[in-house]
């Protein structure tokens, strides 16, 4: 019981500290902006640990963070293999193929008004569908290896990317297009100097959405069949063995890779669309 | 996904009158169907040729082992005379569209009307019909969506009004959008199962979790959408926080709310389906997994089709409510 | 753009200098809209001689911008004839015969000022060295030297508009078409840019078509003022300015200036009362 009381004290301290920081004089500095969410996160972790231990919650239901950390450290090699299998082989290759194909389709669609008017509503519709459901079919077609995961990812990222790129390519103003006309610029020149740069913010929005979708696709597809490694495989088999420390470690790996993946795309976005109103933050 | 909840981000072919918008879309759908029918031939060629051989038709090459190592298209061109069964084989790798439709009919209308366990004979929906499974999934989707959306709106209101909450929770809410949360699904199911909770609730928890974050992020954006001048006007009235919320922030957030609700309900459906994978107790997800175990591709496709129809219906329904609401509020012509 | 021989072959040309650079003959342009046809231009005839500075003034809807866009082949007339450098407008466009300055600067935010000015040069296939040389020259002309590395959004509105003029000058077309280029700027900046534009015109001897709805601006800048009126869009008066080529800003207080401004205002009012 004392541990639970400790947890409540910890909460009060963490929260009090945050209230102080968030309303204090240094509240707009970068350090505080970073510290407040970190303190919040650590407080939650601490409370989790204390309450799980204090109430003696079965580790099957919720293992304490220390146990997860220990299991994570113990199985680094295994988890690395899972990471390579699921993230690098399955998700990343599918992401590159799917986004690349969608981008090329968008360029193609863009040349014909008929195609654009036909594909855009259809793409919007498809983007809202539970495409993850095609996983069993694709696993059946492409086997248990990473290829079937990549195929699921391709299908999942294709339509959101297509819709975003097509929308981005029509993002120019009539004045900008007139300007290119006065230069008698060719379609290719207009595309390269005007429409692609103007589409970049949309393209990156698509890439960011797809980065999360790619991981979801790769992991869920493993639930339908996989070789004896991969994050989805690890999660489903460890659940079977009630090894919850391992399950949480695998989830931690997927969470970290998701954030890393997204972060890399966001970083590239920042470098390439620094000129866009949303990044330059006032003159 | 944060940007996707911006109502101004989704520019569709809005300017065209409805009757002009339809033909290109129909054209695309027909083109896709045509590709599908063509693709059926090479996808199923090996099984079809084996069946044809058994029926006494001469195929080339005659040995099944040789055929196994050949490309599908090569087999198609060498055996153009023996492909009649491509669109009607029993256990196709890729069923033709009409086969899926037949399966869909058999497992919905036919099952309920004529099946032994159908609603006509037993008075309850047959557990072998897709209607029953769709309703199972839909229940979890709705419950999860409601919980997730309500909690999301509540947290967003808190975040907008409390600096501490904004600074401590918001970064985590954004980071959580980058995490493949669906990976948690089987664990949640199994953990809740182990403490005796099963059926609707675990799936709804996953759905709620998935629909929660888009709503939070979208609503925070929406509640902050009033510009400085509108906020200053409220200040000149010395309006209390509650009035600013009900008279300015909430009304301005409605377009953002609906944009994120559309994302949330689609995510909620995916959550429910994935949640049905680990425990085979009904639902579209269970049907898909069963289909994949028994090689019943038509069954997977039919379940997929129903799931797609549900998703479309749900998003459309939110869109319809959105249009009515915005029209009533005068935000849309 | 045009060789001597071609000019000599022009059927109506007397001497090479008298040949109009732009010639519109009974030009008509009708837009089909949901509310029936709109006559944006009706029976517009006008010759613009080489080296002149022609302003188009009139109330909105009088077709002044439309006429400029017809010259630039951004709109297509439905009747009559229009030649630019003895070519159809579309041929002239493809021969890169003119530079166009829009109402807003329209600089690409992802390119620096220098790269924005180099944009037409890149498209027209100039060499790297020549691009750099020309960018430096035109930026100096509009007094933006030293801002090559800045991005458009780091500059004031007036500076952005100057950069867009530099962009139109970069490839040495001998016609400059300007569609209310200073409309969005405040009066003080506008005065300065007007003065600079006149100097520039003097230095480069270009033919300039300039759309505005400010009477002082039109009178101050132009050798010819074309007064237009709406419904249907047409020319009601063409005023040749007796003002000297050298024009300090305070010329606007002289009786001659006020006299011309008065005539323009009368022309505009007449167009309204019809």
PDB file of N, CA, C and O in Angstrom, chain B residues 87-152:
ATOM      1  N   UNK B  87     -12.485 -18.437 -64.817  1.00  0.00           N
ATOM      2  CA  UNK B  87     -13.383 -17.568 -64.052  1.00  0.00           C
ATOM      3  C   UNK B  87     -14.403 -18.347 -63.232  1.00  0.00           C
ATOM      4  O   UNK B  87     -15.332 -17.786 -62.711  1.00  0.00           O
ATOM      5  N   UNK B  88     -14.213 -19.676 -63.179  1.00  0.00           N
ATOM      6  CA  UNK B  88     -15.195 -20.436 -62.410  1.00  0.00           C
ATOM      7  C   UNK B  88     -14.552 -21.570 -61.628  1.00  0.00           C
ATOM      8  O   UNK B  88     -15.212 -22.510 -61.251  1.00  0.00           O
ATOM      9  N   UNK B  89     -13.218 -21.470 -61.387  1.00  0.00           N
ATOM     10  CA  UNK B  89     -12.584 -22.576 -60.676  1.00  0.00           C
ATOM     11  C   UNK B  89     -13.037 -22.599 -59.211  1.00  0.00           C
ATOM     12  O   UNK B  89     -13.466 -21.590 -58.664  1.00  0.00           O
ATOM     13  N   UNK B  90     -12.910 -23.775 -58.610  1.00  0.00           N
ATOM     14  CA  UNK B  90     -13.477 -23.969 -57.271  1.00  0.00           C
ATOM     15  C   UNK B  90     -12.719 -23.235 -56.178  1.00  0.00           C
ATOM     16  O   UNK B  90     -13.314 -22.600 -55.320  1.00  0.00           O
ATOM     17  N   UNK B  91     -11.386 -23.427 -56.176  1.00  0.00           N
ATOM     18  CA  UNK B  91     -10.610 -22.769 -55.131  1.00  0.00           C
ATOM     19  C   UNK B  91      -9.571 -21.876 -55.784  1.00  0.00           C
ATOM     20  O   UNK B  91      -8.384 -22.181 -55.799  1.00  0.00           O
ATOM     21  N   UNK B  92     -10.023 -20.747 -56.337  1.00  0.00           N
ATOM     22  CA  UNK B  92      -9.120 -19.880 -57.094  1.00  0.00           C
ATOM     23  C   UNK B  92      -8.160 -19.142 -56.160  1.00  0.00           C
ATOM     24  O   UNK B  92      -8.478 -18.886 -55.000  1.00  0.00           O
ATOM     25  N   UNK B  93      -6.972 -18.847 -56.704  1.00  0.00           N
ATOM     26  CA  UNK B  93      -6.072 -17.968 -55.964  1.00  0.00           C
ATOM     27  C   UNK B  93      -6.642 -16.563 -55.960  1.00  0.00           C
ATOM     28  O   UNK B  93      -6.561 -15.856 -54.973  1.00  0.00           O
ATOM     29  N   UNK B  94      -7.170 -16.173 -57.109  1.00  0.00           N
ATOM     30  CA  UNK B  94      -7.858 -14.891 -57.209  1.00  0.00           C
ATOM     31  C   UNK B  94      -9.228 -15.146 -57.816  1.00  0.00           C
ATOM     32  O   UNK B  94      -9.331 -15.471 -58.992  1.00  0.00           O
ATOM     33  N   UNK B  95     -10.292 -15.028 -57.033  1.00  0.00           N
ATOM     34  CA  UNK B  95     -11.623 -15.254 -57.594  1.00  0.00           C
ATOM     35  C   UNK B  95     -12.004 -14.093 -58.511  1.00  0.00           C
ATOM     36  O   UNK B  95     -11.573 -12.960 -58.296  1.00  0.00           O
ATOM     37  N   UNK B  96     -12.806 -14.403 -59.525  1.00  0.00           N
ATOM     38  CA  UNK B  96     -13.287 -13.343 -60.399  1.00  0.00           C
ATOM     39  C   UNK B  96     -14.344 -12.533 -59.657  1.00  0.00           C
ATOM     40  O   UNK B  96     -14.984 -13.042 -58.724  1.00  0.00           O
ATOM     41  N   UNK B  97     -14.538 -11.251 -60.050  1.00  0.00           N
ATOM     42  CA  UNK B  97     -15.502 -10.415 -59.340  1.00  0.00           C
ATOM     43  C   UNK B  97     -16.875 -11.068 -59.162  1.00  0.00           C
ATOM     44  O   UNK B  97     -17.467 -10.981 -58.085  1.00  0.00           O
ATOM     45  N   UNK B  98     -17.349 -11.747 -60.219  1.00  0.00           N
ATOM     46  CA  UNK B  98     -18.693 -12.312 -60.075  1.00  0.00           C
ATOM     47  C   UNK B  98     -18.702 -13.458 -59.067  1.00  0.00           C
ATOM     48  O   UNK B  98     -19.699 -13.693 -58.383  1.00  0.00           O
ATOM     49  N   UNK B  99     -17.563 -14.179 -58.951  1.00  0.00           N
ATOM     50  CA  UNK B  99     -17.503 -15.234 -57.941  1.00  0.00           C
ATOM     51  C   UNK B  99     -17.605 -14.649 -56.542  1.00  0.00           C
ATOM     52  O   UNK B  99     -18.243 -15.217 -55.660  1.00  0.00           O
ATOM     53  N   UNK B 100     -16.954 -13.502 -56.348  1.00  0.00           N
ATOM     54  CA  UNK B 100     -17.036 -12.843 -55.039  1.00  0.00           C
ATOM     55  C   UNK B 100     -18.478 -12.420 -54.767  1.00  0.00           C
ATOM     56  O   UNK B 100     -18.992 -12.590 -53.658  1.00  0.00           O
ATOM     57  N   UNK B 101     -19.118 -11.880 -55.827  1.00  0.00           N
ATOM     58  CA  UNK B 101     -20.504 -11.444 -55.640  1.00  0.00           C
ATOM     59  C   UNK B 101     -21.407 -12.622 -55.301  1.00  0.00           C
ATOM     60  O   UNK B 101     -22.287 -12.518 -54.441  1.00  0.00           O
ATOM     61  N   UNK B 102     -21.177 -13.755 -55.967  1.00  0.00           N
ATOM     62  CA  UNK B 102     -21.981 -14.945 -55.673  1.00  0.00           C
ATOM     63  C   UNK B 102     -21.775 -15.370 -54.222  1.00  0.00           C
ATOM     64  O   UNK B 102     -22.729 -15.638 -53.490  1.00  0.00           O
ATOM     65  N   UNK B 103     -20.493 -15.381 -53.795  1.00  0.00           N
ATOM     66  CA  UNK B 103     -20.186 -15.733 -52.411  1.00  0.00           C
ATOM     67  C   UNK B 103     -20.865 -14.754 -51.450  1.00  0.00           C
ATOM     68  O   UNK B 103     -21.424 -15.140 -50.429  1.00  0.00           O
ATOM     69  N   UNK B 104     -20.825 -13.475 -51.840  1.00  0.00           N
ATOM     70  CA  UNK B 104     -21.442 -12.447 -51.010  1.00  0.00           C
ATOM     71  C   UNK B 104     -22.938 -12.714 -50.880  1.00  0.00           C
ATOM     72  O   UNK B 104     -23.506 -12.662 -49.782  1.00  0.00           O
ATOM     73  N   UNK B 105     -23.568 -13.050 -52.006  1.00  0.00           N
ATOM     74  CA  UNK B 105     -25.006 -13.337 -51.986  1.00  0.00           C
ATOM     75  C   UNK B 105     -25.280 -14.570 -51.142  1.00  0.00           C
ATOM     76  O   UNK B 105     -26.155 -14.575 -50.278  1.00  0.00           O
ATOM     77  N   UNK B 106     -24.487 -15.635 -51.378  1.00  0.00           N
ATOM     78  CA  UNK B 106     -24.686 -16.883 -50.637  1.00  0.00           C
ATOM     79  C   UNK B 106     -24.556 -16.665 -49.141  1.00  0.00           C
ATOM     80  O   UNK B 106     -25.316 -17.231 -48.351  1.00  0.00           O
ATOM     81  N   UNK B 107     -23.575 -15.849 -48.751  1.00  0.00           N
ATOM     82  CA  UNK B 107     -23.308 -15.725 -47.318  1.00  0.00           C
ATOM     83  C   UNK B 107     -24.105 -14.592 -46.679  1.00  0.00           C
ATOM     84  O   UNK B 107     -23.921 -14.314 -45.506  1.00  0.00           O
ATOM     85  N   UNK B 108     -24.943 -13.925 -47.427  1.00  0.00           N
ATOM     86  CA  UNK B 108     -25.819 -12.930 -46.798  1.00  0.00           C
ATOM     87  C   UNK B 108     -27.273 -13.298 -47.025  1.00  0.00           C
ATOM     88  O   UNK B 108     -27.895 -13.962 -46.198  1.00  0.00           O
ATOM     89  N   UNK B 109     -27.804 -12.900 -48.163  1.00  0.00           N
ATOM     90  CA  UNK B 109     -29.236 -13.048 -48.415  1.00  0.00           C
ATOM     91  C   UNK B 109     -29.658 -14.508 -48.435  1.00  0.00           C
ATOM     92  O   UNK B 109     -30.581 -14.937 -47.732  1.00  0.00           O
ATOM     93  N   UNK B 110     -28.895 -15.327 -49.215  1.00  0.00           N
ATOM     94  CA  UNK B 110     -29.262 -16.730 -49.358  1.00  0.00           C
ATOM     95  C   UNK B 110     -29.205 -17.456 -48.012  1.00  0.00           C
ATOM     96  O   UNK B 110     -30.105 -18.212 -47.653  1.00  0.00           O
ATOM     97  N   UNK B 111     -28.122 -17.159 -47.250  1.00  0.00           N
ATOM     98  CA  UNK B 111     -27.954 -17.826 -45.959  1.00  0.00           C
ATOM     99  C   UNK B 111     -29.103 -17.483 -45.016  1.00  0.00           C
ATOM    100  O   UNK B 111     -29.647 -18.350 -44.331  1.00  0.00           O
ATOM    101  N   UNK B 112     -29.502 -16.228 -44.997  1.00  0.00           N
ATOM    102  CA  UNK B 112     -30.561 -15.827 -44.073  1.00  0.00           C
ATOM    103  C   UNK B 112     -31.928 -16.340 -44.512  1.00  0.00           C
ATOM    104  O   UNK B 112     -32.762 -16.728 -43.703  1.00  0.00           O
ATOM    105  N   UNK B 113     -32.164 -16.356 -45.845  1.00  0.00           N
ATOM    106  CA  UNK B 113     -33.488 -16.761 -46.326  1.00  0.00           C
ATOM    107  C   UNK B 113     -33.661 -18.273 -46.321  1.00  0.00           C
ATOM    108  O   UNK B 113     -34.676 -18.797 -45.878  1.00  0.00           O
ATOM    109  N   UNK B 114     -32.617 -18.993 -46.794  1.00  0.00           N
ATOM    110  CA  UNK B 114     -32.781 -20.426 -47.005  1.00  0.00           C
ATOM    111  C   UNK B 114     -31.958 -21.305 -46.071  1.00  0.00           C
ATOM    112  O   UNK B 114     -32.188 -22.502 -45.989  1.00  0.00           O
ATOM    113  N   UNK B 115     -30.969 -20.699 -45.402  1.00  0.00           N
ATOM    114  CA  UNK B 115     -30.090 -21.510 -44.561  1.00  0.00           C
ATOM    115  C   UNK B 115     -30.846 -22.070 -43.357  1.00  0.00           C
ATOM    116  O   UNK B 115     -31.857 -21.512 -42.917  1.00  0.00           O
ATOM    117  N   UNK B 116     -30.294 -23.182 -42.832  1.00  0.00           N
ATOM    118  CA  UNK B 116     -30.945 -23.833 -41.706  1.00  0.00           C
ATOM    119  C   UNK B 116     -30.965 -22.909 -40.484  1.00  0.00           C
ATOM    120  O   UNK B 116     -31.907 -22.875 -39.708  1.00  0.00           O
ATOM    121  N   UNK B 117     -29.835 -22.109 -40.345  1.00  0.00           N
ATOM    122  CA  UNK B 117     -29.744 -21.240 -39.183  1.00  0.00           C
ATOM    123  C   UNK B 117     -30.146 -19.804 -39.510  1.00  0.00           C
ATOM    124  O   UNK B 117     -29.979 -18.907 -38.705  1.00  0.00           O
ATOM    125  N   UNK B 118     -30.642 -19.575 -40.747  1.00  0.00           N
ATOM    126  CA  UNK B 118     -30.986 -18.227 -41.175  1.00  0.00           C
ATOM    127  C   UNK B 118     -32.155 -17.653 -40.404  1.00  0.00           C
ATOM    128  O   UNK B 118     -32.870 -18.365 -39.684  1.00  0.00           O
ATOM    129  N   UNK B 119     -32.360 -16.372 -40.589  1.00  0.00           N
ATOM    130  CA  UNK B 119     -33.378 -15.658 -39.811  1.00  0.00           C
ATOM    131  C   UNK B 119     -34.769 -16.159 -40.142  1.00  0.00           C
ATOM    132  O   UNK B 119     -35.674 -16.143 -39.302  1.00  0.00           O
ATOM    133  N   UNK B 120     -34.979 -16.673 -41.365  1.00  0.00           N
ATOM    134  CA  UNK B 120     -36.304 -17.126 -41.758  1.00  0.00           C
ATOM    135  C   UNK B 120     -36.710 -18.411 -41.021  1.00  0.00           C
ATOM    136  O   UNK B 120     -37.858 -18.620 -40.681  1.00  0.00           O
ATOM    137  N   UNK B 121     -35.727 -19.285 -40.764  1.00  0.00           N
ATOM    138  CA  UNK B 121     -36.057 -20.552 -40.133  1.00  0.00           C
ATOM    139  C   UNK B 121     -35.903 -20.493 -38.622  1.00  0.00           C
ATOM    140  O   UNK B 121     -36.680 -21.088 -37.886  1.00  0.00           O
ATOM    141  N   UNK B 122     -34.826 -19.775 -38.157  1.00  0.00           N
ATOM    142  CA  UNK B 122     -34.534 -19.833 -36.722  1.00  0.00           C
ATOM    143  C   UNK B 122     -34.964 -18.572 -35.983  1.00  0.00           C
ATOM    144  O   UNK B 122     -35.020 -18.560 -34.765  1.00  0.00           O
ATOM    145  N   UNK B 123     -35.253 -17.531 -36.701  1.00  0.00           N
ATOM    146  CA  UNK B 123     -35.666 -16.298 -36.037  1.00  0.00           C
ATOM    147  C   UNK B 123     -34.511 -15.410 -35.606  1.00  0.00           C
ATOM    148  O   UNK B 123     -34.722 -14.278 -35.188  1.00  0.00           O
ATOM    149  N   UNK B 124     -33.288 -15.944 -35.657  1.00  0.00           N
ATOM    150  CA  UNK B 124     -32.120 -15.105 -35.345  1.00  0.00           C
ATOM    151  C   UNK B 124     -31.176 -15.130 -36.530  1.00  0.00           C
ATOM    152  O   UNK B 124     -31.226 -16.033 -37.368  1.00  0.00           O
ATOM    153  N   UNK B 125     -30.286 -14.123 -36.590  1.00  0.00           N
ATOM    154  CA  UNK B 125     -29.333 -14.067 -37.686  1.00  0.00           C
ATOM    155  C   UNK B 125     -28.404 -15.268 -37.617  1.00  0.00           C
ATOM    156  O   UNK B 125     -27.948 -15.659 -36.543  1.00  0.00           O
ATOM    157  N   UNK B 126     -28.125 -15.859 -38.752  1.00  0.00           N
ATOM    158  CA  UNK B 126     -27.241 -17.017 -38.787  1.00  0.00           C
ATOM    159  C   UNK B 126     -25.813 -16.606 -38.482  1.00  0.00           C
ATOM    160  O   UNK B 126     -25.340 -15.590 -38.980  1.00  0.00           O
ATOM    161  N   UNK B 127     -25.112 -17.398 -37.659  1.00  0.00           N
ATOM    162  CA  UNK B 127     -23.723 -17.060 -37.372  1.00  0.00           C
ATOM    163  C   UNK B 127     -22.799 -17.435 -38.523  1.00  0.00           C
ATOM    164  O   UNK B 127     -21.595 -17.279 -38.445  1.00  0.00           O
ATOM    165  N   UNK B 128     -23.380 -17.944 -39.601  1.00  0.00           N
ATOM    166  CA  UNK B 128     -22.568 -18.186 -40.786  1.00  0.00           C
ATOM    167  C   UNK B 128     -22.778 -17.095 -41.828  1.00  0.00           C
ATOM    168  O   UNK B 128     -22.202 -17.145 -42.906  1.00  0.00           O
ATOM    169  N   UNK B 129     -23.601 -16.092 -41.500  1.00  0.00           N
ATOM    170  CA  UNK B 129     -23.856 -15.072 -42.508  1.00  0.00           C
ATOM    171  C   UNK B 129     -23.032 -13.827 -42.229  1.00  0.00           C
ATOM    172  O   UNK B 129     -22.733 -13.493 -41.078  1.00  0.00           O
ATOM    173  N   UNK B 130     -22.662 -13.156 -43.303  1.00  0.00           N
ATOM    174  CA  UNK B 130     -21.847 -11.962 -43.173  1.00  0.00           C
ATOM    175  C   UNK B 130     -22.605 -10.838 -42.500  1.00  0.00           C
ATOM    176  O   UNK B 130     -22.009  -9.946 -41.914  1.00  0.00           O
ATOM    177  N   UNK B 131     -23.941 -10.879 -42.596  1.00  0.00           N
ATOM    178  CA  UNK B 131     -24.726  -9.827 -41.951  1.00  0.00           C
ATOM    179  C   UNK B 131     -24.488  -9.871 -40.443  1.00  0.00           C
ATOM    180  O   UNK B 131     -24.225  -8.856 -39.799  1.00  0.00           O
ATOM    181  N   UNK B 132     -24.520 -11.100 -39.906  1.00  0.00           N
ATOM    182  CA  UNK B 132     -24.276 -11.276 -38.482  1.00  0.00           C
ATOM    183  C   UNK B 132     -22.872 -10.771 -38.118  1.00  0.00           C
ATOM    184  O   UNK B 132     -22.699  -9.983 -37.188  1.00  0.00           O
ATOM    185  N   UNK B 133     -21.872 -11.204 -38.890  1.00  0.00           N
ATOM    186  CA  UNK B 133     -20.496 -10.817 -38.576  1.00  0.00           C
ATOM    187  C   UNK B 133     -20.286  -9.319 -38.721  1.00  0.00           C
ATOM    188  O   UNK B 133     -19.572  -8.700 -37.933  1.00  0.00           O
ATOM    189  N   UNK B 134     -20.937  -8.735 -39.745  1.00  0.00           N
ATOM    190  CA  UNK B 134     -20.802  -7.291 -39.934  1.00  0.00           C
ATOM    191  C   UNK B 134     -21.385  -6.559 -38.738  1.00  0.00           C
ATOM    192  O   UNK B 134     -20.814  -5.562 -38.265  1.00  0.00           O
ATOM    193  N   UNK B 135     -22.508  -7.051 -38.215  1.00  0.00           N
ATOM    194  CA  UNK B 135     -23.127  -6.385 -37.069  1.00  0.00           C
ATOM    195  C   UNK B 135     -22.235  -6.489 -35.838  1.00  0.00           C
ATOM    196  O   UNK B 135     -22.111  -5.528 -35.066  1.00  0.00           O
ATOM    197  N   UNK B 136     -21.595  -7.662 -35.662  1.00  0.00           N
ATOM    198  CA  UNK B 136     -20.669  -7.832 -34.543  1.00  0.00           C
ATOM    199  C   UNK B 136     -19.573  -6.768 -34.616  1.00  0.00           C
ATOM    200  O   UNK B 136     -19.272  -6.070 -33.642  1.00  0.00           O
ATOM    201  N   UNK B 137     -18.988  -6.648 -35.824  1.00  0.00           N
ATOM    202  CA  UNK B 137     -17.917  -5.665 -35.999  1.00  0.00           C
ATOM    203  C   UNK B 137     -18.431  -4.244 -35.796  1.00  0.00           C
ATOM    204  O   UNK B 137     -17.789  -3.418 -35.159  1.00  0.00           O
ATOM    205  N   UNK B 138     -19.610  -4.001 -36.347  1.00  0.00           N
ATOM    206  CA  UNK B 138     -20.174  -2.654 -36.287  1.00  0.00           C
ATOM    207  C   UNK B 138     -20.425  -2.220 -34.841  1.00  0.00           C
ATOM    208  O   UNK B 138     -20.181  -1.071 -34.471  1.00  0.00           O
ATOM    209  N   UNK B 139     -20.919  -3.159 -34.017  1.00  0.00           N
ATOM    210  CA  UNK B 139     -21.157  -2.856 -32.604  1.00  0.00           C
ATOM    211  C   UNK B 139     -19.892  -2.344 -31.935  1.00  0.00           C
ATOM    212  O   UNK B 139     -19.894  -1.297 -31.280  1.00  0.00           O
ATOM    213  N   UNK B 140     -18.813  -3.122 -32.103  1.00  0.00           N
ATOM    214  CA  UNK B 140     -17.545  -2.739 -31.479  1.00  0.00           C
ATOM    215  C   UNK B 140     -17.070  -1.406 -32.033  1.00  0.00           C
ATOM    216  O   UNK B 140     -16.591  -0.549 -31.287  1.00  0.00           O
ATOM    217  N   UNK B 141     -17.224  -1.235 -33.361  1.00  0.00           N
ATOM    218  CA  UNK B 141     -16.794   0.008 -33.979  1.00  0.00           C
ATOM    219  C   UNK B 141     -17.508   1.202 -33.364  1.00  0.00           C
ATOM    220  O   UNK B 141     -16.886   2.185 -32.965  1.00  0.00           O
ATOM    221  N   UNK B 142     -18.837   1.098 -33.269  1.00  0.00           N
ATOM    222  CA  UNK B 142     -19.628   2.216 -32.748  1.00  0.00           C
ATOM    223  C   UNK B 142     -19.276   2.536 -31.310  1.00  0.00           C
ATOM    224  O   UNK B 142     -19.040   3.679 -30.946  1.00  0.00           O
ATOM    225  N   UNK B 143     -19.258   1.486 -30.487  1.00  0.00           N
ATOM    226  CA  UNK B 143     -18.985   1.698 -29.069  1.00  0.00           C
ATOM    227  C   UNK B 143     -17.610   2.344 -28.895  1.00  0.00           C
ATOM    228  O   UNK B 143     -17.467   3.359 -28.194  1.00  0.00           O
ATOM    229  N   UNK B 144     -16.616   1.786 -29.584  1.00  0.00           N
ATOM    230  CA  UNK B 144     -15.262   2.321 -29.479  1.00  0.00           C
ATOM    231  C   UNK B 144     -15.190   3.749 -29.978  1.00  0.00           C
ATOM    232  O   UNK B 144     -14.572   4.613 -29.359  1.00  0.00           O
ATOM    233  N   UNK B 145     -15.845   3.988 -31.102  1.00  0.00           N
ATOM    234  CA  UNK B 145     -15.834   5.320 -31.699  1.00  0.00           C
ATOM    235  C   UNK B 145     -16.433   6.342 -30.734  1.00  0.00           C
ATOM    236  O   UNK B 145     -15.875   7.425 -30.527  1.00  0.00           O
ATOM    237  N   UNK B 146     -17.573   5.981 -30.130  1.00  0.00           N
ATOM    238  CA  UNK B 146     -18.233   6.907 -29.206  1.00  0.00           C
ATOM    239  C   UNK B 146     -17.318   7.239 -28.031  1.00  0.00           C
ATOM    240  O   UNK B 146     -17.106   8.418 -27.701  1.00  0.00           O
ATOM    241  N   UNK B 147     -16.770   6.178 -27.412  1.00  0.00           N
ATOM    242  CA  UNK B 147     -15.892   6.405 -26.263  1.00  0.00           C
ATOM    243  C   UNK B 147     -14.693   7.254 -26.677  1.00  0.00           C
ATOM    244  O   UNK B 147     -14.374   8.268 -26.040  1.00  0.00           O
ATOM    245  N   UNK B 148     -14.054   6.838 -27.775  1.00  0.00           N
ATOM    246  CA  UNK B 148     -12.850   7.537 -28.225  1.00  0.00           C
ATOM    247  C   UNK B 148     -13.123   8.993 -28.547  1.00  0.00           C
ATOM    248  O   UNK B 148     -12.372   9.882 -28.136  1.00  0.00           O
ATOM    249  N   UNK B 149     -14.212   9.249 -29.279  1.00  0.00           N
ATOM    250  CA  UNK B 149     -14.505  10.618 -29.692  1.00  0.00           C
ATOM    251  C   UNK B 149     -14.832  11.490 -28.479  1.00  0.00           C
ATOM    252  O   UNK B 149     -14.351  12.621 -28.366  1.00  0.00           O
ATOM    253  N   UNK B 150     -15.645  10.959 -27.550  1.00  0.00           N
ATOM    254  CA  UNK B 150     -16.007  11.756 -26.372  1.00  0.00           C
ATOM    255  C   UNK B 150     -14.771  12.083 -25.538  1.00  0.00           C
ATOM    256  O   UNK B 150     -14.556  13.246 -25.163  1.00  0.00           O
ATOM    257  N   UNK B 151     -13.962  11.055 -25.272  1.00  0.00           N
ATOM    258  CA  UNK B 151     -12.746  11.299 -24.505  1.00  0.00           C
ATOM    259  C   UNK B 151     -11.833  12.285 -25.232  1.00  0.00           C
ATOM    260  O   UNK B 151     -11.231  13.164 -24.617  1.00  0.00           O
ATOM    261  N   UNK B 152     -11.758  12.122 -26.552  1.00  0.00           N
ATOM    262  CA  UNK B 152     -10.891  12.991 -27.355  1.00  0.00           C
ATOM    263  C   UNK B 152     -11.320  14.441 -27.253  1.00  0.00           C
ATOM    264  O   UNK B 152     -10.498  15.335 -27.013  1.00  0.00           O
TER     265      UNK B 152
END
